[in-house]
mmCIF file of C-alpha atoms in Angstrom:
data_model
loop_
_atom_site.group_PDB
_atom_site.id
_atom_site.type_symbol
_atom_site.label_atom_id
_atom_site.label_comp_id
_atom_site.label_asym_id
_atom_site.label_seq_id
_atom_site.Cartn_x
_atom_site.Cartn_y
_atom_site.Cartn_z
ATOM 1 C CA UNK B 1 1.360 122.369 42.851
ATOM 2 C CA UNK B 2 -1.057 124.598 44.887
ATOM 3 C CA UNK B 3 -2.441 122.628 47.748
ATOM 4 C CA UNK B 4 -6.485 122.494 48.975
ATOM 5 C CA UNK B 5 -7.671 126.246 49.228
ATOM 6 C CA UNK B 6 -10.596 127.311 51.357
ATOM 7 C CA UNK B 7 -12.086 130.704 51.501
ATOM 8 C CA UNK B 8 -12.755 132.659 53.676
ATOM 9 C CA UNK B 9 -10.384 131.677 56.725
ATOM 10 C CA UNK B 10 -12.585 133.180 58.928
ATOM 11 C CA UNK B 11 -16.157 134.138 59.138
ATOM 12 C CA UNK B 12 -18.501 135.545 62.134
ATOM 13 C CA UNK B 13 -22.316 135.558 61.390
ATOM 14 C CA UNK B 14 -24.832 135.822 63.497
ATOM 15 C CA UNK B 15 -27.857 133.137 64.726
ATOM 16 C CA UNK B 16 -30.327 132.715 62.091
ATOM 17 C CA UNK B 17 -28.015 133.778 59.347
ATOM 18 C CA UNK B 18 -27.308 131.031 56.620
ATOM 19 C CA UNK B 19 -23.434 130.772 55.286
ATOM 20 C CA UNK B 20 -21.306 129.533 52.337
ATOM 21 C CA UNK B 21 -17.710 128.307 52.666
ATOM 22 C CA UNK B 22 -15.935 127.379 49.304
ATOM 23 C CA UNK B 23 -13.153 125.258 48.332
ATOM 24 C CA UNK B 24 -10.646 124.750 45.907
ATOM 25 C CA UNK B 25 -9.372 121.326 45.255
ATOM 26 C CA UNK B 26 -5.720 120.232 44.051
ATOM 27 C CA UNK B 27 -5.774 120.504 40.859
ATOM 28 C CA UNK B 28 -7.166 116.983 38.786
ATOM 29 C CA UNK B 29 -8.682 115.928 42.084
ATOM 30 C CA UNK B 30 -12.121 114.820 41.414
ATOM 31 C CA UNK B 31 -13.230 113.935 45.110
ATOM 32 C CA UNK B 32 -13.779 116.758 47.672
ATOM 33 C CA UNK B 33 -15.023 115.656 51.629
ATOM 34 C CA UNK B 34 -15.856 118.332 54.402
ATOM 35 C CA UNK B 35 -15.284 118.021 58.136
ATOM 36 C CA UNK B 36 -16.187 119.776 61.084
ATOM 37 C CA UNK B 37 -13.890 120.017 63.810
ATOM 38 C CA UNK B 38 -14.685 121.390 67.028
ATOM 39 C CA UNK B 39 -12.837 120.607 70.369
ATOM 40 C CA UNK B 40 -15.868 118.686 71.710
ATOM 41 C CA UNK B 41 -16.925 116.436 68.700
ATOM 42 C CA UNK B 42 -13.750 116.709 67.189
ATOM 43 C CA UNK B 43 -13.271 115.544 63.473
ATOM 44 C CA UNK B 44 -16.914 114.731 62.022
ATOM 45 C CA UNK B 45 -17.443 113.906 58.454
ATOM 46 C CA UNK B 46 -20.004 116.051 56.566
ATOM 47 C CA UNK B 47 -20.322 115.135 53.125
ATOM 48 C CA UNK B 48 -17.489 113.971 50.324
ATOM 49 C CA UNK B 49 -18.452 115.299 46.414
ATOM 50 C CA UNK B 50 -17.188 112.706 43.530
ATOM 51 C CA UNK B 51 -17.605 114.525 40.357
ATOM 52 C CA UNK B 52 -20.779 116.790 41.284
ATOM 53 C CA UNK B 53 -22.688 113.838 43.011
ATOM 54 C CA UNK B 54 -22.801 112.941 46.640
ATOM 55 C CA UNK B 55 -20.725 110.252 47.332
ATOM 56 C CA UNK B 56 -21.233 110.186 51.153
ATOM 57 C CA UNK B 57 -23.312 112.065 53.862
ATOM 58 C CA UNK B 58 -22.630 111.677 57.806
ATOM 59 C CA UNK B 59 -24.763 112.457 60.345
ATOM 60 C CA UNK B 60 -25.419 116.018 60.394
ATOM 61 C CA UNK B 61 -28.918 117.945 60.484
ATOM 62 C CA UNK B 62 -30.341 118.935 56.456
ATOM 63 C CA UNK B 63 -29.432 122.719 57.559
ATOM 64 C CA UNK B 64 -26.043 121.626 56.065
ATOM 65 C CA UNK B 65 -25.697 121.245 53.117
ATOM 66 C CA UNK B 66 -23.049 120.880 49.738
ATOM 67 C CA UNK B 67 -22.184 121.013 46.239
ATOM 68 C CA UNK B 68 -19.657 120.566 43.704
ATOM 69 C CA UNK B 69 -19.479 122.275 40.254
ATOM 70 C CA UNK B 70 -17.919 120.775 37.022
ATOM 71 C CA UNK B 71 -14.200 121.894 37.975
ATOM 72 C CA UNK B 72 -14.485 120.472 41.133
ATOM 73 C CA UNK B 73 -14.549 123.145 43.118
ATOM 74 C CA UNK B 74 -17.362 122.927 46.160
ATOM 75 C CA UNK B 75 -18.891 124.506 48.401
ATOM 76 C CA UNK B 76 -20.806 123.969 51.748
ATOM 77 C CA UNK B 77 -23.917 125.566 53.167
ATOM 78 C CA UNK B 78 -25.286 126.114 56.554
ATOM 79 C CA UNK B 79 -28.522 127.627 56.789
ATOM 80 C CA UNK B 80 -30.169 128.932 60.164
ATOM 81 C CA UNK B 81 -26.913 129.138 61.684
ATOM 82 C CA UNK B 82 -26.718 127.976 65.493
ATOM 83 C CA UNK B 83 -24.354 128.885 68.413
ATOM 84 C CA UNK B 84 -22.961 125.219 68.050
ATOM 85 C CA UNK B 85 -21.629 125.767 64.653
ATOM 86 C CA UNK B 86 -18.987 127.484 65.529
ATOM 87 C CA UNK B 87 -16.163 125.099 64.363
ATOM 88 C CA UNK B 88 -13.319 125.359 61.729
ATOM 89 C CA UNK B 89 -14.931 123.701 58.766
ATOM 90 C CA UNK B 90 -12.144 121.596 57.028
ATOM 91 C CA UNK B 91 -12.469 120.786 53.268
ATOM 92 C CA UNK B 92 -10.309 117.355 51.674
ATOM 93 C CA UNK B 93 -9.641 116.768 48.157
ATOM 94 C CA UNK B 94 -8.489 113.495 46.741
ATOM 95 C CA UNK B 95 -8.082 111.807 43.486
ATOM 96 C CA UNK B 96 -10.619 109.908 43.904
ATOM 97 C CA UNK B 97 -10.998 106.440 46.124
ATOM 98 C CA UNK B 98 -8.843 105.715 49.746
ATOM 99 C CA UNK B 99 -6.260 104.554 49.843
ATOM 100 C CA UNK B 100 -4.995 104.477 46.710
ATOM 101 C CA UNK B 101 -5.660 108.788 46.690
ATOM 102 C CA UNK B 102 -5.437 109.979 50.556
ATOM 103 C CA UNK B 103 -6.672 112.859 51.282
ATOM 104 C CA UNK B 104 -5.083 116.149 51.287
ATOM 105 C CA UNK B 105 -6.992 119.107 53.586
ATOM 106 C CA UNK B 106 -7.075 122.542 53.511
ATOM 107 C CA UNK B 107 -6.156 124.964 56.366
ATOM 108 C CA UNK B 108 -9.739 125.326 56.930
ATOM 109 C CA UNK B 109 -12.405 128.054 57.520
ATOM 110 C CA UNK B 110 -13.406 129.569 61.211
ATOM 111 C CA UNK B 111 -16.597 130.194 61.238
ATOM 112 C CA UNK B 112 -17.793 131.898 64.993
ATOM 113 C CA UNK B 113 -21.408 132.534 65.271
ATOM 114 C CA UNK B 114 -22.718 134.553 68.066
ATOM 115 C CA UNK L 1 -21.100 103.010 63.169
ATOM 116 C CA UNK L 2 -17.198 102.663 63.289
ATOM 117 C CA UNK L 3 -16.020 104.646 66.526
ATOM 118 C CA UNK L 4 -12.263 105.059 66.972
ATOM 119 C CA UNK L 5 -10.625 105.968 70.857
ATOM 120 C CA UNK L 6 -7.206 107.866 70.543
ATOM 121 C CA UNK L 7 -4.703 107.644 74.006
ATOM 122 C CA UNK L 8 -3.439 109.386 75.470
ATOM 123 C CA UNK L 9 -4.618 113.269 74.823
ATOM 124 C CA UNK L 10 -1.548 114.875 75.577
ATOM 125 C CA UNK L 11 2.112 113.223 75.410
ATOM 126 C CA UNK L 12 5.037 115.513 76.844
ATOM 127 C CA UNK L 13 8.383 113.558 75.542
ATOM 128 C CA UNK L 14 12.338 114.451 75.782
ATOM 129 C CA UNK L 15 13.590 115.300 72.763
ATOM 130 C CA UNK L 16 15.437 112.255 71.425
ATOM 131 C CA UNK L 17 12.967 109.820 72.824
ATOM 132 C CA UNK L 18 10.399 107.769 71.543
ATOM 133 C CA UNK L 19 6.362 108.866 71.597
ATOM 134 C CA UNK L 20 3.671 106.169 71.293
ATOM 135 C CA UNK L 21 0.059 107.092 70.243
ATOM 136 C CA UNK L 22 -2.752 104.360 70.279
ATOM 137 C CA UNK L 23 -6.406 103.862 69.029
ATOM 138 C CA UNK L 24 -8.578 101.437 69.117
ATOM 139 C CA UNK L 25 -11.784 100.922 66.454
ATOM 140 C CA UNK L 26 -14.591 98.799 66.628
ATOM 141 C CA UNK L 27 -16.211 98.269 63.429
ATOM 142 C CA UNK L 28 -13.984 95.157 62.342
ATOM 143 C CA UNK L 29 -15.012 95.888 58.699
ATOM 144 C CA UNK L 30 -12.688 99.417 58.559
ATOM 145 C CA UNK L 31 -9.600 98.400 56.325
ATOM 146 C CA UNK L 32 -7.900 101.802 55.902
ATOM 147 C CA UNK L 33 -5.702 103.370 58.827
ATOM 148 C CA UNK L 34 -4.318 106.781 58.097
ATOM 149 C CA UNK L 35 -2.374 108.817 60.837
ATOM 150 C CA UNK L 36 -2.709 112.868 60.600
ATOM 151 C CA UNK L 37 -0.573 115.552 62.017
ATOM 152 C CA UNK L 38 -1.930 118.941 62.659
ATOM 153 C CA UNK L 39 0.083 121.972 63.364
ATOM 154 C CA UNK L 40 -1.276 125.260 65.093
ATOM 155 C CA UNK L 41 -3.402 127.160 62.186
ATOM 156 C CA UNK L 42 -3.427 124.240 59.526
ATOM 157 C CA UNK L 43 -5.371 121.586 58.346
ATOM 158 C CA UNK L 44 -4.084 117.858 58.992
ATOM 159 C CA UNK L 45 -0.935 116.725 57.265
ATOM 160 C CA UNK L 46 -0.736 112.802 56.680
ATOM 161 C CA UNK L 47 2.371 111.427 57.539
ATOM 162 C CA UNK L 48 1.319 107.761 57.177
ATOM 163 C CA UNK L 49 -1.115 105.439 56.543
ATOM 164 C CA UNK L 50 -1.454 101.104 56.695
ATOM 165 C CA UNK L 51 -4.137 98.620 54.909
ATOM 166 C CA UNK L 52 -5.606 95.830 56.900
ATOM 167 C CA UNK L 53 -3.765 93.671 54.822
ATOM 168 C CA UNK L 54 -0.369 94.982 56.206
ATOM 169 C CA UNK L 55 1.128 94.533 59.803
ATOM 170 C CA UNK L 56 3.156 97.320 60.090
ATOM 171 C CA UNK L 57 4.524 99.898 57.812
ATOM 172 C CA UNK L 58 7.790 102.249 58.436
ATOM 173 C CA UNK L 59 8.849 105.914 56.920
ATOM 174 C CA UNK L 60 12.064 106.683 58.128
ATOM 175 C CA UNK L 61 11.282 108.043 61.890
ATOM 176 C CA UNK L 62 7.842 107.090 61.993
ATOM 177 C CA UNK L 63 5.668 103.959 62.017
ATOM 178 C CA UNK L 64 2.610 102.256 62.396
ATOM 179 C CA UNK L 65 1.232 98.547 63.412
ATOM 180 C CA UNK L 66 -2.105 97.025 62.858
ATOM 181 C CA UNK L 67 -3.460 94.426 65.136
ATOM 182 C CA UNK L 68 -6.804 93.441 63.698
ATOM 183 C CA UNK L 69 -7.384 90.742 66.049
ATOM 184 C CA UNK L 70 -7.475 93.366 68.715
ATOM 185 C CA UNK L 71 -8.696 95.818 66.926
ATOM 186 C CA UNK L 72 -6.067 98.604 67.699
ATOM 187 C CA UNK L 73 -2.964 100.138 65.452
ATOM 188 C CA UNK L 74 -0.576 102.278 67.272
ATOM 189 C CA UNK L 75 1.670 105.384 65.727
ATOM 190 C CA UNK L 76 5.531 104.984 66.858
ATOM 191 C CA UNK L 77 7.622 108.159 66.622
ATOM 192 C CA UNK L 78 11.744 107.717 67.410
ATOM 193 C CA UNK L 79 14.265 109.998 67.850
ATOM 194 C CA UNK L 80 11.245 112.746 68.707
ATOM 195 C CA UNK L 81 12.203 116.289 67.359
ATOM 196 C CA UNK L 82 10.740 119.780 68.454
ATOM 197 C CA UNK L 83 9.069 119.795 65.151
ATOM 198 C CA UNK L 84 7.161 116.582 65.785
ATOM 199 C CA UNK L 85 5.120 119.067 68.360
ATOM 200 C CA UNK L 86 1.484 118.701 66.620
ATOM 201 C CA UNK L 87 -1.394 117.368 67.300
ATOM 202 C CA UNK L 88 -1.998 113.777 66.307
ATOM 203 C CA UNK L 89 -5.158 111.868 65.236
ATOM 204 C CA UNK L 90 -5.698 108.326 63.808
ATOM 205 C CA UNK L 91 -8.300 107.866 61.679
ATOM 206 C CA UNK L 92 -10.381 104.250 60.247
ATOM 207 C CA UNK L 93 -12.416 104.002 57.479
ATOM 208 C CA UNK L 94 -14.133 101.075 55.263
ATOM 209 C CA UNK L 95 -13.214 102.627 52.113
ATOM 210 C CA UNK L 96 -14.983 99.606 49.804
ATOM 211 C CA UNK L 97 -18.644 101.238 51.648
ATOM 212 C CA UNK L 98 -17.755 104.080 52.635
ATOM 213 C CA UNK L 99 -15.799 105.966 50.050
ATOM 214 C CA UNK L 100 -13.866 108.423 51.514
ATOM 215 C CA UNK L 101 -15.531 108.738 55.189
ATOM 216 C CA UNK L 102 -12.935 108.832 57.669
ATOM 217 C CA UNK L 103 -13.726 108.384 61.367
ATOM 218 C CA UNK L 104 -11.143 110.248 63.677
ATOM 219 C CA UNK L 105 -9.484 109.346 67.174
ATOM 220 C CA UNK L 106 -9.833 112.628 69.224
ATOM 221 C CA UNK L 107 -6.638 113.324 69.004
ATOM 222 C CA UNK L 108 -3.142 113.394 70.827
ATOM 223 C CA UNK L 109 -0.913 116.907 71.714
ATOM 224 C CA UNK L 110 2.549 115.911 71.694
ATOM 225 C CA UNK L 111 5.245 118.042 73.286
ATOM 226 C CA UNK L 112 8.658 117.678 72.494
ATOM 227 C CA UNK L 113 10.604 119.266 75.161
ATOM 228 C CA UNK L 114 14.266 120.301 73.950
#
């Protein structure tokens, strides 16, 4: 079974530029989260998808933002990208409710902005 | 909101002996305690997880107890292999309000010296 797939692995863009990172969930998983980890803030929850609806937001600024289509696949969005964005953006699918379906991540995307 | 500590943030161990990792949360709500391993280049692996209902839980070398007096759960790895080099995080969440937000310790790097 093919695990979480995120593409691209890495990304540079430049300030001011907006950028989309997609993800594939397991197959049959219904529920897709997104971190950010960075070695300062470490692991910060973004948003978690539950069949196309947001399920979840945490505490991040509107310039990010996410969807999910009818297969479950989502993406995420950053628009007027900052220096501070640079992170590896880490996508999660699950079944669908902790603990009962933990969550499985992907090996992430690198996005540097400069 | 919850906040989780993680100590210590780096662990160098003999190979063959034990490692200990503990956190500490402080939103007494959080009933979900999942422990992640990340290797170099990938996203975070669970290797275990406990419910606030359960003391401690065991998977052959690994294992994790739940105080939730003190509000603190601690990951337990014996017989410590080179491969168990990773970087460890522990992780709380309310899943009955917060779906599938998890709130991450900032992590442990554990070398297993041969």
């Amino acid at each position: 079974k093919a695990g979480v797939t995120q593409t691209p692995r890495y990304l540079i863009k430049t300030r001011g530029q907006q950028v989309t990172l997609s993800c594939s969930p397991i197959s049959g998983h219904r529920s897709v989260s997104w971190y950010q980890q960075t070695p300062g803030q470490g692991l910060q929850f973004l948003f978690e998808y539950f069949s196309e609806t947001q399920r979840n937001k945490g505490n991040f600024p509107g310039r990010f933002s996410g969807r999910q289509f009818s297969n479950s696949r989502s993406e995420m969005n950053v628009s007027t990208l900052e220096l501070g964005d640079s992170a590896l953006y880490l996508c999660a699918s699950s079944l669908d409710r902790i603990p009962n379906s933990p969550l499985h991540f992907g090996n992430g995307t690198r996005l540097t902005v400069t | 909101g919850e906040n989780v500590e993680q100590h210590p943030s780096t662990l160098s161990v003999q190979e063959g002996d034990s490692a200990v990792i503990k956190c500490t949360y402080s939103d007494s709500a959080s009933n979900y305690f999942p422990w992640y391993k990340q290797e170099l280049g990938k996203g975070p692996q669970l290797i275990i997880d406990i419910r606030s209902n359960v003391g401690e839980k065991k998977d052959q070398r690994i294992a994790v107890t739940l105080n939730k007096t003190a509000k603190h759960f601690s990951l337990h790895i014996t017989e410590t292999q080179p491969e168990d080099s990773a970087v460890y995080f522990c992780a709380a969440s309310n899943y009955e309000a917060a779906g599938n937000k998890l709130t991450f310790g900032g992590g442990t790097r554990v070398l297993v010296k041969p």
